[in-house]
C-alpha cells in the first residue's frame, strides 16, 4: 500500500528519470562523479539524502529493501528510511542480506557475500577523495580528468613517515578500474576488499554535494598503497561476545564505569545468523 | 646541436602595455640563459609564456619540435612533471607547506609513478644531502625551515626527477646576501653536474654573471641586447644595457 498523495518512490517521475540518466553515465564510467540535480528530501543532509534518491529512482514494486546504518538494521536511521520506503512504495522490507534485492547502506558493506542481481546503494557525505588535500574543486576536477593522482600518494607517504603506517581507517581511497580515484564513502578500510570484483552493482549517492558515482559488477577496485607498505585492512583483534565471530568487523562497547570493553559484530544480520556462543549467562 | 626550446615572434599585450614585443629565443641542452631587466620589462611574463603557463597572442614556443601551446593540457602537465621544472621566486608557491620535506621531494617521484616507499625515502634523503639540508629533518614541515632552506628544498623537489630544462624565477630574491651566495654556488654545482638547461630570470646582474652562459637584456617587452654573459656585461652595446651595468653597486 502506498500512502495516499505520494508518487511511487516519493520522487516525481521526471526526477527519477534524471537520476537514472546520471546513474547510467556513472555505471558507464566506473568511479567518475556525475553531477545531478539533487532534490530536497524529507530528512536532513547527512542522514542519507543521496542514498535515498538513488534508491527511490531504481526501486520497483517487486523489490525487497534492506537498510543498514553502521551495519545495524535496528538503528534510528535504518528504521526510519526503511519505514519511509514502505510508506511511499509499499515494497517488502527485510533485515536479511540474502533476501534483499536493494540494500541501502551507511558506512558498512554487509559481511555476507553479495550476489549478481543485488544492488548496494551507499550514502555518501563527501564524494571527492581529494578534498582534504586540494581545496579547489576546479583543480580536483582537472586532476581526475588527467588522472594526476600523485598528491594522494603524498598523503599516504606522509602517514607512513609520521605514523609508521597508513592511518586512514575509514574512507580509504581506491582506484576504480585502473582509472578514477574514488571515495568508497566512510566504510571501514576493512570493507575495501569487498568492493573489488563484487558481483552486485554498487551505486553511490551524495545528496548535499549533488554527485552520483558507481562501480559496475565485477570491476577492479584497488586500495592505494606502496609496494613495500601494502594495504592492510584493520580490524579489532577480538571476537564478538555474542556469536564469537573472528572474521567480522567489530564495534567496541564500553560496558561499565571501569572502562571494561566488549566487542560485538557491527553487522547485526550476520551476527544473528550465527549460533550464539552461550545463552546469556544470566 | 639542435635547440631544446625555441621561441619565435612572441607577442603579448596587456591592454596598451606590451609585455612581449616580438621576442625570439633559443636554449640548447646544458645551457644556462639569464633574462635580465628592470621590473615590468616582461621577464617573468616571458618565462611564464615559455613554460606554457600563459599563452602568447602571437608566435610559438617549440620544445623538442613540439608546439607547447598547441599540445593538450595533459601533455603539458606531463612535460611539467618529467622534462621540466619550475623554481618559483617565493618557495611557498612551489612547496606544500603542510607536507614534510621528504613528501615534498617525493611528490614528483610519485607523480611519475614511483610506488615504493623505501626507494622514495632514500631518494629524498639523498637529495636533501645534495642541497645541504640535514637529512634528519626529512620529516619536518617546510614551515619550520628558514627562507634559504625552503628555497633549497624547492630546488631539490624540482630536480629529483632529473628534468632537462628548468625555469627559475628570481630564485635568490628575498634572501640575504650570504644565503644568496651559497644558493648560487649550489645551483651552479647542480647545473654543471646534471647538465641541465636553465632559463633564469633575475634582476641581479651579479647572479647572472655567476650562473649564465648567455644573457638577454629586456626592456619594455623587447630584447634589446643578447650575447655571451661576459661580452654583454663587459662591453654593453645598447644604451639601456650600459645604464643597467653601470648601476650595479660594487661593495
Short mmCIF file of C-alpha atoms in Angstrom, two decimals:
data_model
loop_
_atom_site.label_atom_id
_atom_site.label_comp_id
_atom_site.label_asym_id
_atom_site.label_seq_id
_atom_site.Cartn_x
_atom_site.Cartn_y
_atom_site.Cartn_z
CA UNK A 1 0.00 0.00 0.00
CA UNK A 2 1.32 3.42 -0.94
CA UNK A 3 0.32 6.25 1.33
CA UNK A 4 -2.25 8.45 -0.42
CA UNK A 5 -0.95 11.59 -2.12
CA UNK A 6 2.53 10.25 -2.86
CA UNK A 7 4.03 9.16 -6.17
CA UNK A 8 5.64 5.71 -6.12
CA UNK A 9 9.06 6.18 -4.51
CA UNK A 10 8.28 9.74 -3.26
CA UNK A 11 10.13 11.49 -6.14
CA UNK A 12 8.20 12.54 -9.25
CA UNK A 13 8.78 10.57 -12.45
CA UNK A 14 10.87 13.26 -14.17
CA UNK A 15 13.26 13.47 -11.24
CA UNK A 16 13.62 9.70 -11.19
CA UNK A 17 14.36 9.75 -14.91
CA UNK A 18 17.02 12.44 -14.42
CA UNK A 19 18.67 10.42 -11.65
CA UNK A 20 18.56 7.24 -13.74
CA UNK A 21 20.32 9.06 -16.58
CA UNK A 22 23.05 10.10 -14.13
CA UNK A 23 23.24 6.51 -12.88
CA UNK A 24 23.67 5.16 -16.41
CA UNK A 25 26.51 7.56 -17.04
CA UNK A 26 28.05 6.64 -13.69
CA UNK A 27 27.93 2.92 -14.48
CA UNK A 28 29.47 3.57 -17.90
CA UNK A 29 32.38 5.47 -16.29
CA UNK A 30 33.24 3.49 -13.16
CA UNK A 31 34.34 5.78 -10.33
CA UNK A 32 33.57 9.02 -12.19
CA UNK A 33 31.46 11.53 -10.24
CA UNK A 34 28.38 12.53 -12.23
CA UNK A 35 26.63 15.76 -11.17
CA UNK A 36 22.88 15.52 -10.71
CA UNK A 37 20.04 17.77 -9.60
CA UNK A 38 19.73 16.65 -6.02
CA UNK A 39 16.25 17.33 -4.53
CA UNK A 40 15.15 18.38 -1.09
CA UNK A 41 14.24 15.24 0.81
CA UNK A 42 12.18 14.90 3.97
CA UNK A 43 15.26 14.33 6.11
CA UNK A 44 18.37 16.43 6.84
CA UNK A 45 21.59 16.39 4.83
CA UNK A 46 23.98 13.89 6.32
CA UNK A 47 21.19 11.40 7.01
CA UNK A 48 21.30 9.80 3.59
CA UNK A 49 19.57 12.16 1.16
CA UNK A 50 21.81 10.97 -1.68
CA UNK A 51 21.29 7.29 -0.99
CA UNK A 52 17.51 7.76 -0.64
CA UNK A 53 17.24 9.49 -4.01
CA UNK A 54 19.22 6.72 -5.72
CA UNK A 55 17.11 4.03 -4.06
CA UNK A 56 13.88 5.89 -4.95
CA UNK A 57 14.93 6.02 -8.62
CA UNK A 58 15.76 2.34 -9.00
CA UNK A 59 13.22 0.68 -6.72
CA UNK A 60 10.35 -1.30 -8.29
CA UNK A 61 7.20 -2.88 -6.85
CA UNK A 62 8.78 -6.36 -6.77
CA UNK A 63 11.95 -5.29 -4.95
CA UNK A 64 12.86 -6.23 -1.40
CA UNK A 65 14.62 -3.48 0.52
CA UNK A 66 17.12 -3.71 3.36
CA UNK A 67 18.54 -0.59 5.04
CA UNK A 68 21.58 -0.63 7.30
CA UNK A 69 23.25 2.07 9.31
CA UNK A 70 26.79 1.28 10.52
CA UNK A 71 25.96 -2.37 9.82
CA UNK A 72 22.85 -2.40 12.01
CA UNK A 73 19.26 -2.89 10.83
CA UNK A 74 17.73 -1.55 14.03
CA UNK A 75 19.17 1.95 14.45
CA UNK A 76 17.11 5.11 14.06
CA UNK A 77 18.38 5.99 10.60
CA UNK A 78 17.90 2.48 9.22
CA UNK A 79 14.45 2.04 10.74
CA UNK A 80 13.14 5.39 9.56
CA UNK A 81 14.44 5.05 6.00
CA UNK A 82 13.01 1.53 5.77
CA UNK A 83 9.65 2.76 7.03
CA UNK A 84 9.78 5.73 4.65
CA UNK A 85 10.13 3.44 1.64
CA UNK A 86 7.50 1.12 2.95
CA UNK A 87 5.08 4.05 3.11
CA UNK A 88 5.88 5.58 -0.28
CA UNK A 89 6.34 2.38 -2.32
CA UNK A 90 4.70 -0.41 -0.35
CA UNK A 91 7.61 -2.76 -1.19
CA UNK A 92 8.62 -5.59 1.10
CA UNK A 93 11.46 -4.89 3.51
CA UNK A 94 13.82 -7.33 5.13
CA UNK A 95 16.70 -7.45 7.57
CA UNK A 96 18.33 -10.41 5.81
CA UNK A 97 21.10 -9.60 3.37
CA UNK A 98 20.42 -12.68 1.24
CA UNK A 99 16.73 -11.83 0.74
CA UNK A 100 17.23 -8.21 -0.28
CA UNK A 101 17.42 -7.02 -3.88
CA UNK A 102 18.33 -3.45 -2.89
CA UNK A 103 20.47 -2.70 0.16
CA UNK A 104 20.87 0.92 1.14
CA UNK A 105 23.81 1.32 3.47
CA UNK A 106 25.54 3.89 5.58
CA UNK A 107 29.22 3.26 6.40
CA UNK A 108 29.34 -0.56 6.01
CA UNK A 109 29.30 -3.36 3.47
CA UNK A 110 27.41 -6.46 4.69
CA UNK A 111 29.55 -9.38 5.84
CA UNK A 112 27.56 -11.88 3.75
CA UNK A 113 28.77 -12.14 0.16
CA UNK A 114 26.51 -10.26 -2.26
CA UNK A 115 25.38 -11.91 -5.45
CA UNK A 116 24.55 -10.90 -9.01
CA UNK A 117 21.26 -9.03 -9.30
CA UNK A 118 21.61 -7.27 -5.95
CA UNK A 119 22.21 -3.52 -5.77
CA UNK A 120 24.16 -1.89 -2.96
CA UNK A 121 23.35 1.82 -2.52
CA UNK A 122 25.82 3.84 -0.45
CA UNK A 123 25.06 7.10 1.36
CA UNK A 124 28.00 9.40 0.71
CA UNK A 125 28.73 12.55 2.72
CA UNK A 126 31.75 13.72 0.67
CA UNK A 127 32.28 12.19 -2.76
CA UNK A 128 35.57 13.93 -3.53
CA UNK A 129 38.52 11.80 -2.31
CA UNK A 130 40.95 14.70 -2.81
CA UNK A 131 39.03 17.37 -0.91
CA UNK A 132 41.25 17.43 2.17
CA UNK A 133 44.34 17.70 0.01
CA UNK A 134 43.21 20.13 -2.67
CA UNK A 135 40.60 22.72 -1.63
CA UNK A 136 39.86 23.96 -5.17
CA UNK A 137 37.09 21.93 -6.80
CA UNK A 138 38.10 23.07 -10.30
CA UNK A 139 41.59 21.76 -9.62
CA UNK A 140 40.36 18.37 -8.33
CA UNK A 141 38.28 18.01 -11.50
CA UNK A 142 41.36 18.68 -13.56
CA UNK A 143 43.30 16.12 -11.53
CA UNK A 144 40.62 13.49 -12.18
CA UNK A 145 40.50 14.38 -15.88
CA UNK A 146 44.25 13.96 -16.21
CA UNK A 147 44.49 11.03 -13.76
CA UNK A 148 47.02 13.14 -11.89
CA UNK A 149 46.90 11.38 -8.52
CA UNK A 150 50.46 11.89 -7.23
CA UNK A 151 49.04 14.06 -4.45
CA UNK A 152 47.07 11.17 -2.96
CA UNK A 153 50.26 9.19 -2.66
CA UNK A 154 51.89 12.16 -0.96
CA UNK A 155 49.21 11.83 1.72
CA UNK A 156 49.97 8.12 2.10
CA UNK A 157 53.67 8.88 2.23
CA UNK A 158 53.05 11.42 4.98
CA UNK A 159 51.03 8.91 7.01
CA UNK A 160 53.79 6.34 6.87
CA UNK A 161 56.53 8.91 7.53
CA UNK A 162 54.74 10.41 10.54
CA UNK A 163 52.96 7.36 11.98
CA UNK A 164 54.68 4.30 10.53
CA UNK A 165 51.57 3.08 8.72
CA UNK A 166 48.64 4.33 6.68
CA UNK A 167 46.42 5.84 9.37
CA UNK A 168 43.28 6.19 7.27
CA UNK A 169 40.97 3.66 8.87
CA UNK A 170 37.79 4.59 7.00
CA UNK A 171 37.01 6.28 3.69
CA UNK A 172 40.26 4.77 2.40
CA UNK A 173 40.71 5.92 -1.22
CA UNK A 174 40.50 3.39 -4.03
CA UNK A 175 41.36 3.34 -7.71
CA UNK A 176 38.46 2.01 -9.78
CA UNK A 177 39.08 0.06 -12.96
CA UNK A 178 42.64 1.42 -13.07
CA UNK A 179 41.34 4.90 -13.87
CA UNK A 180 39.37 7.03 -11.40
CA UNK A 181 40.30 7.71 -7.81
CA UNK A 182 37.16 7.21 -5.71
CA UNK A 183 36.00 7.68 -2.17
CA UNK A 184 34.33 4.43 -1.06
CA UNK A 185 32.21 6.53 1.36
CA UNK A 186 33.11 6.25 5.05
CA UNK A 187 33.14 2.46 5.20
CA UNK A 188 35.94 0.99 7.32
CA UNK A 189 39.09 0.13 5.36
CA UNK A 190 38.27 -3.44 6.46
CA UNK A 191 35.42 -3.43 3.90
CA UNK A 192 37.50 -2.14 0.99
CA UNK A 193 38.50 -5.60 -0.33
CA UNK A 194 34.79 -6.49 -0.60
CA UNK A 195 34.30 -3.80 -3.25
CA UNK A 196 36.78 -5.48 -5.57
CA UNK A 197 35.15 -7.73 -8.20
CA UNK A 198 31.84 -7.65 -6.32
CA UNK A 199 29.08 -9.46 -8.29
CA UNK A 200 26.50 -6.89 -7.13
CA UNK A 201 26.05 -3.41 -8.63
CA UNK A 202 27.32 -0.62 -6.34
CA UNK A 203 25.77 2.87 -6.56
CA UNK A 204 26.91 5.89 -4.55
CA UNK A 205 24.75 8.96 -3.91
CA UNK A 206 25.86 12.23 -2.32
CA UNK A 207 22.82 14.47 -1.78
CA UNK A 208 24.37 17.63 -0.43
CA UNK A 209 27.30 17.52 -2.86
CA UNK A 210 24.97 16.54 -5.74
CA UNK A 211 27.12 13.73 -7.12
CA UNK A 212 26.44 10.16 -8.17
CA UNK A 213 29.04 7.52 -8.96
CA UNK A 214 29.06 3.77 -9.42
CA UNK A 215 31.06 0.57 -9.57
CA UNK A 216 29.57 -1.96 -12.01
CA UNK A 217 29.64 -5.68 -11.13
CA UNK A 218 32.99 -7.44 -11.42
CA UNK A 219 35.06 -4.26 -11.56
CA UNK A 220 38.55 -3.99 -10.16
CA UNK A 221 38.70 -1.75 -7.07
CA UNK A 222 42.19 -1.35 -5.66
CA UNK A 223 43.06 0.38 -2.39
CA UNK A 224 46.02 2.71 -2.84
CA UNK A 225 49.27 1.59 -1.26
CA UNK A 226 53.03 1.35 -1.66
CA UNK A 227 54.77 -1.81 -2.86
CA UNK A 228 56.68 -2.09 0.43
CA UNK A 229 53.74 -0.97 2.57
CA UNK A 230 50.82 -2.96 1.16
CA UNK A 231 47.24 -2.06 2.08
CA UNK A 232 46.18 -3.71 5.34
CA UNK A 233 42.54 -3.74 6.33
CA UNK A 234 42.35 -3.07 10.06
CA UNK A 235 40.09 -4.95 12.46
CA UNK A 236 39.94 -5.05 16.28
CA UNK A 237 41.84 -8.16 17.40
CA UNK A 238 38.97 -9.75 19.30
CA UNK A 239 35.93 -12.00 18.93
CA UNK A 240 32.29 -10.96 19.00
CA UNK A 241 30.92 -11.56 22.52
CA UNK A 242 27.59 -12.68 21.10
CA UNK A 243 28.48 -15.03 18.27
CA UNK A 244 32.24 -15.45 18.68
CA UNK A 245 33.00 -14.34 15.10
CA UNK A 246 36.64 -13.59 14.43
CA UNK A 247 36.20 -12.67 10.77
CA UNK A 248 33.65 -9.85 11.00
CA UNK A 249 34.06 -6.13 11.62
CA UNK A 250 33.50 -5.30 15.30
CA UNK A 251 32.02 -2.39 17.24
CA UNK A 252 33.60 -1.57 20.55
CA UNK A 253 31.26 -1.11 23.55
CA UNK A 254 32.26 0.31 26.90
CA UNK A 255 30.13 -1.66 29.33
CA UNK A 256 30.89 -0.20 32.77
CA UNK A 257 32.48 2.79 34.50
CA UNK A 258 35.75 0.86 34.86
CA UNK A 259 36.32 1.00 31.12
CA UNK A 260 35.54 -2.67 30.51
CA UNK A 261 35.20 -3.30 26.79
CA UNK A 262 33.13 -5.67 24.75
CA UNK A 263 33.25 -6.23 21.04
CA UNK A 264 30.19 -7.13 19.01
CA UNK A 265 29.62 -7.64 15.29
CA UNK A 266 28.72 -4.39 13.59
CA UNK A 267 26.62 -6.33 11.04
CA UNK A 268 23.57 -7.32 13.14
CA UNK A 269 22.13 -9.63 10.46
CA UNK A 270 25.41 -11.55 10.19
CA UNK A 271 25.63 -11.86 13.97
CA UNK A 272 22.04 -13.08 14.30
CA UNK A 273 22.57 -15.66 11.56
CA UNK A 274 25.27 -17.41 13.59
CA UNK A 275 24.66 -19.65 16.57
CA UNK A 276 25.07 -17.68 19.82
CA UNK A 277 28.08 -18.62 21.96
CA UNK A 278 26.06 -19.43 25.08
CA UNK A 279 22.61 -18.28 26.09
CA UNK A 280 23.42 -15.20 28.14
CA UNK A 281 24.99 -16.42 31.38
CA UNK A 282 22.23 -14.74 33.35
CA UNK B 1 73.34 20.61 -31.69
CA UNK B 2 69.65 21.39 -32.09
CA UNK B 3 67.87 23.71 -29.69
CA UNK B 4 65.89 22.26 -26.78
CA UNK B 5 63.46 25.16 -26.65
CA UNK B 6 62.80 27.65 -29.42
CA UNK B 7 60.54 30.68 -29.30
CA UNK B 8 59.71 32.85 -32.29
CA UNK B 9 57.88 36.12 -32.72
CA UNK B 10 56.22 36.17 -29.30
CA UNK B 11 53.74 38.98 -28.77
CA UNK B 12 51.65 39.61 -25.68
CA UNK B 13 49.96 42.86 -24.77
CA UNK B 14 48.15 43.67 -21.56
CA UNK B 15 45.85 46.39 -22.83
CA UNK B 16 48.18 49.05 -24.18
CA UNK B 17 51.21 47.71 -22.37
CA UNK B 18 53.44 45.47 -24.44
CA UNK B 19 54.75 42.73 -22.14
CA UNK B 20 56.29 40.85 -25.05
CA UNK B 21 57.09 42.57 -28.33
CA UNK B 22 58.45 40.21 -30.98
CA UNK B 23 60.65 38.15 -28.66
CA UNK B 24 62.67 35.23 -30.05
CA UNK B 25 64.91 32.92 -28.09
CA UNK B 26 66.73 29.57 -28.24
CA UNK B 27 68.02 27.37 -25.45
CA UNK B 28 70.35 24.47 -26.12
CA UNK B 29 70.79 21.40 -23.90
CA UNK B 30 73.05 22.10 -20.92
CA UNK B 31 72.95 25.85 -21.45
CA UNK B 32 72.21 28.44 -18.78
CA UNK B 33 70.47 31.53 -20.13
CA UNK B 34 69.70 34.56 -17.98
CA UNK B 35 67.00 37.10 -18.70
CA UNK B 36 67.73 40.41 -17.02
CA UNK B 37 65.92 43.69 -16.97
CA UNK B 38 64.14 46.02 -14.59
CA UNK B 39 60.76 45.36 -13.01
CA UNK B 40 57.95 45.44 -15.55
CA UNK B 41 60.21 44.72 -18.50
CA UNK B 42 58.39 41.48 -19.29
CA UNK B 43 60.92 39.00 -17.87
CA UNK B 44 58.50 36.97 -15.79
CA UNK B 45 55.82 37.09 -18.50
CA UNK B 46 58.35 35.68 -20.96
CA UNK B 47 59.20 32.89 -18.53
CA UNK B 48 55.56 32.04 -18.00
CA UNK B 49 54.87 32.01 -21.74
CA UNK B 50 57.87 29.79 -22.42
CA UNK B 51 56.80 27.39 -19.66
CA UNK B 52 53.33 27.12 -21.19
CA UNK B 53 51.62 28.74 -18.21
CA UNK B 54 50.39 31.64 -20.29
CA UNK B 55 49.52 31.77 -23.99
CA UNK B 56 51.08 34.41 -26.28
CA UNK B 57 48.85 36.42 -28.60
CA UNK B 58 51.19 35.68 -31.48
CA UNK B 59 54.19 33.47 -32.05
CA UNK B 60 55.03 29.99 -30.91
CA UNK B 61 57.17 28.09 -28.45
CA UNK B 62 58.64 24.76 -29.57
CA UNK B 63 60.02 22.21 -27.14
CA UNK B 64 61.83 19.31 -28.81
CA UNK B 65 59.99 20.24 -32.01
CA UNK B 66 56.52 20.32 -30.39
CA UNK B 67 54.40 23.42 -30.03
CA UNK B 68 54.00 23.91 -26.28
CA UNK B 69 50.79 25.91 -26.57
CA UNK B 70 49.16 23.61 -29.13
CA UNK B 71 49.60 20.42 -27.11
CA UNK B 72 46.83 19.38 -24.75
CA UNK B 73 46.86 20.24 -21.09
CA UNK B 74 47.55 16.61 -20.20
CA UNK B 75 50.67 16.56 -22.36
CA UNK B 76 51.81 19.90 -20.96
CA UNK B 77 51.37 18.69 -17.39
CA UNK B 78 53.30 15.53 -18.19
CA UNK B 79 56.09 17.70 -19.53
CA UNK B 80 55.94 19.87 -16.42
CA UNK B 81 56.46 16.90 -14.13
CA UNK B 82 59.01 14.99 -16.19
CA UNK B 83 61.18 17.02 -18.56
CA UNK B 84 60.67 20.43 -17.00
CA UNK B 85 60.99 22.04 -13.63
CA UNK B 86 59.89 25.41 -12.30
CA UNK B 87 61.53 27.16 -9.35
CA UNK B 88 59.36 29.97 -8.01
CA UNK B 89 60.68 33.17 -6.52
CA UNK B 90 58.73 32.53 -3.36
CA UNK B 91 59.35 28.95 -2.17
CA UNK B 92 55.87 28.96 -0.64
CA UNK B 93 54.45 28.91 -4.18
CA UNK B 94 56.47 25.86 -5.10
CA UNK B 95 56.26 23.84 -1.88
CA UNK B 96 53.48 22.17 0.04
CA UNK B 97 53.95 23.75 3.42
CA UNK B 98 51.91 21.18 5.36
CA UNK B 99 53.69 18.23 3.83
CA UNK B 100 57.05 17.11 5.23
CA UNK B 101 60.31 17.85 3.42
CA UNK B 102 60.53 14.21 2.34
CA UNK B 103 56.98 14.29 0.98
CA UNK B 104 57.73 17.46 -0.93
CA UNK B 105 60.76 15.92 -2.61
CA UNK B 106 58.91 12.65 -3.18
CA UNK B 107 55.83 14.21 -4.79
CA UNK B 108 57.33 14.45 -8.27
CA UNK B 109 58.64 10.89 -7.99
CA UNK B 110 55.19 9.64 -7.01
CA UNK B 111 53.54 11.69 -9.75
CA UNK B 112 55.93 9.99 -12.15
CA UNK B 113 54.78 6.61 -10.89
CA UNK B 114 57.16 5.67 -8.05
CA UNK B 115 55.26 3.36 -5.67
CA UNK B 116 58.00 2.05 -3.37
CA UNK B 117 58.10 3.93 -0.08
CA UNK B 118 61.64 2.87 0.82
CA UNK B 119 63.09 3.96 -2.51
CA UNK B 120 61.24 7.29 -2.45
CA UNK B 121 62.55 7.98 1.03
CA UNK B 122 66.11 7.00 0.10
CA UNK B 123 65.99 9.28 -2.92
CA UNK B 124 64.56 12.14 -0.83
CA UNK B 125 67.32 11.69 1.78
CA UNK B 126 69.93 11.75 -0.96
CA UNK B 127 68.52 14.98 -2.40
CA UNK B 128 68.30 16.70 0.96
CA UNK B 129 72.01 15.99 1.39
CA UNK B 130 72.75 17.38 -2.05
CA UNK B 131 71.04 20.66 -1.27
CA UNK B 132 72.75 20.79 2.13
CA UNK B 133 69.73 20.16 4.31
CA UNK B 134 70.32 17.85 7.28
CA UNK B 135 68.63 14.52 6.32
CA UNK B 136 67.49 14.23 9.97
CA UNK B 137 64.94 16.93 9.12
CA UNK B 138 63.27 14.82 6.42
CA UNK B 139 60.04 14.62 8.41
CA UNK B 140 59.92 18.31 9.37
CA UNK B 141 57.47 20.69 7.74
CA UNK B 142 58.88 23.35 5.38
CA UNK B 143 57.12 25.92 7.61
CA UNK B 144 59.84 25.26 10.20
CA UNK B 145 62.62 25.94 7.69
CA UNK B 146 64.38 29.24 7.08
CA UNK B 147 63.83 31.05 3.78
CA UNK B 148 67.11 29.80 2.34
CA UNK B 149 66.36 26.22 3.34
CA UNK B 150 62.89 26.45 1.82
CA UNK B 151 64.42 27.62 -1.44
CA UNK B 152 66.96 24.77 -1.39
CA UNK B 153 64.15 22.33 -0.67
CA UNK B 154 62.22 23.69 -3.63
CA UNK B 155 65.26 23.10 -5.82
CA UNK B 156 65.64 19.53 -4.55
CA UNK B 157 61.94 18.89 -5.22
CA UNK B 158 62.28 20.23 -8.75
CA UNK B 159 65.47 18.40 -9.67
CA UNK B 160 64.64 15.00 -8.17
CA UNK B 161 63.15 13.71 -11.42
CA UNK B 162 66.20 14.97 -13.35
CA UNK B 163 64.47 17.39 -15.71
CA UNK B 164 66.15 18.55 -18.90
CA UNK B 165 65.04 22.15 -18.63
CA UNK B 166 64.45 24.21 -15.50
CA UNK B 167 62.77 27.60 -15.35
CA UNK B 168 63.84 29.76 -12.43
CA UNK B 169 62.05 32.96 -11.49
CA UNK B 170 64.32 35.09 -9.30
CA UNK B 171 65.46 32.10 -7.22
CA UNK B 172 67.60 34.28 -4.96
CA UNK B 173 65.04 37.04 -4.47
CA UNK B 174 64.23 37.89 -0.87
CA UNK B 175 67.23 36.09 0.62
CA UNK B 176 70.05 37.82 2.46
CA UNK B 177 73.37 38.15 0.71
CA UNK B 178 75.36 35.33 2.33
CA UNK B 179 72.46 32.90 1.81
CA UNK B 180 72.19 34.07 -1.80
CA UNK B 181 75.86 33.32 -2.38
CA UNK B 182 75.53 29.77 -1.06
CA UNK B 183 72.41 29.16 -3.08
CA UNK B 184 74.06 30.41 -6.26
CA UNK B 185 77.01 28.15 -5.58
CA UNK B 186 74.70 25.23 -5.09
CA UNK B 187 72.70 25.94 -8.26
CA UNK B 188 75.92 26.28 -10.24
CA UNK B 189 77.26 22.95 -8.98
CA UNK B 190 74.00 21.08 -9.63
CA UNK B 191 73.56 22.58 -13.09
CA UNK B 192 77.06 21.52 -14.10
CA UNK B 193 76.69 18.07 -12.56
CA UNK B 194 73.32 17.25 -14.10
CA UNK B 195 73.90 19.01 -17.41
CA UNK B 196 70.66 20.97 -17.03
CA UNK B 197 69.45 23.63 -19.37
CA UNK B 198 68.30 26.55 -17.23
CA UNK B 199 66.37 29.68 -18.04
CA UNK B 200 66.81 32.04 -15.15
CA UNK B 201 65.01 35.33 -14.70
CA UNK B 202 66.75 37.78 -12.43
CA UNK B 203 67.34 41.45 -11.85
CA UNK B 204 70.55 40.63 -10.06
CA UNK B 205 73.27 41.17 -12.66
CA UNK B 206 75.94 39.63 -10.42
CA UNK B 207 73.94 36.42 -10.06
CA UNK B 208 73.52 36.31 -13.82
CA UNK B 209 77.24 36.68 -14.36
CA UNK B 210 77.96 33.88 -11.94
CA UNK B 211 75.50 31.39 -13.43
CA UNK B 212 74.71 32.18 -17.01
CA UNK B 213 76.49 31.33 -20.22
CA UNK B 214 74.32 33.64 -22.21
CA UNK B 215 72.25 36.68 -21.36
CA UNK B 216 69.25 38.52 -22.75
CA UNK B 217 68.51 42.07 -21.70
CA UNK B 218 64.84 43.03 -21.77
CA UNK B 219 63.19 46.39 -21.72
CA UNK B 220 59.53 47.21 -22.32
CA UNK B 221 58.85 43.77 -23.73
CA UNK B 222 61.73 43.79 -26.19
CA UNK B 223 65.05 42.00 -26.11
CA UNK B 224 67.38 44.96 -26.57
CA UNK B 225 70.62 43.05 -26.40
CA UNK B 226 71.79 39.46 -26.16
CA UNK B 227 75.05 37.58 -26.22
CA UNK B 228 77.59 35.77 -24.08
CA UNK B 229 77.34 36.95 -20.50
CA UNK B 230 80.84 38.33 -20.28
CA UNK B 231 80.50 40.12 -23.58
CA UNK B 232 77.23 41.76 -22.59
CA UNK B 233 78.45 42.83 -19.19
CA UNK B 234 81.97 43.91 -20.18
CA UNK B 235 81.07 45.57 -23.44
CA UNK B 236 77.42 46.59 -23.35
CA UNK B 237 76.23 47.95 -26.70
CA UNK B 238 72.71 49.18 -26.05
CA UNK B 239 72.32 52.37 -24.01
CA UNK B 240 69.90 50.63 -21.65
CA UNK B 241 72.37 47.79 -21.01
CA UNK B 242 75.08 50.33 -20.36
CA UNK B 243 72.84 52.00 -17.82
CA UNK B 244 71.98 48.68 -16.23
CA UNK B 245 75.61 47.57 -15.94
CA UNK B 246 76.75 50.89 -14.57
CA UNK B 247 74.01 50.80 -11.93
CA UNK B 248 75.38 47.67 -10.25
CA UNK B 249 76.72 48.51 -6.81
CA UNK B 250 80.21 47.29 -6.05
CA UNK B 251 80.86 46.58 -2.40
#
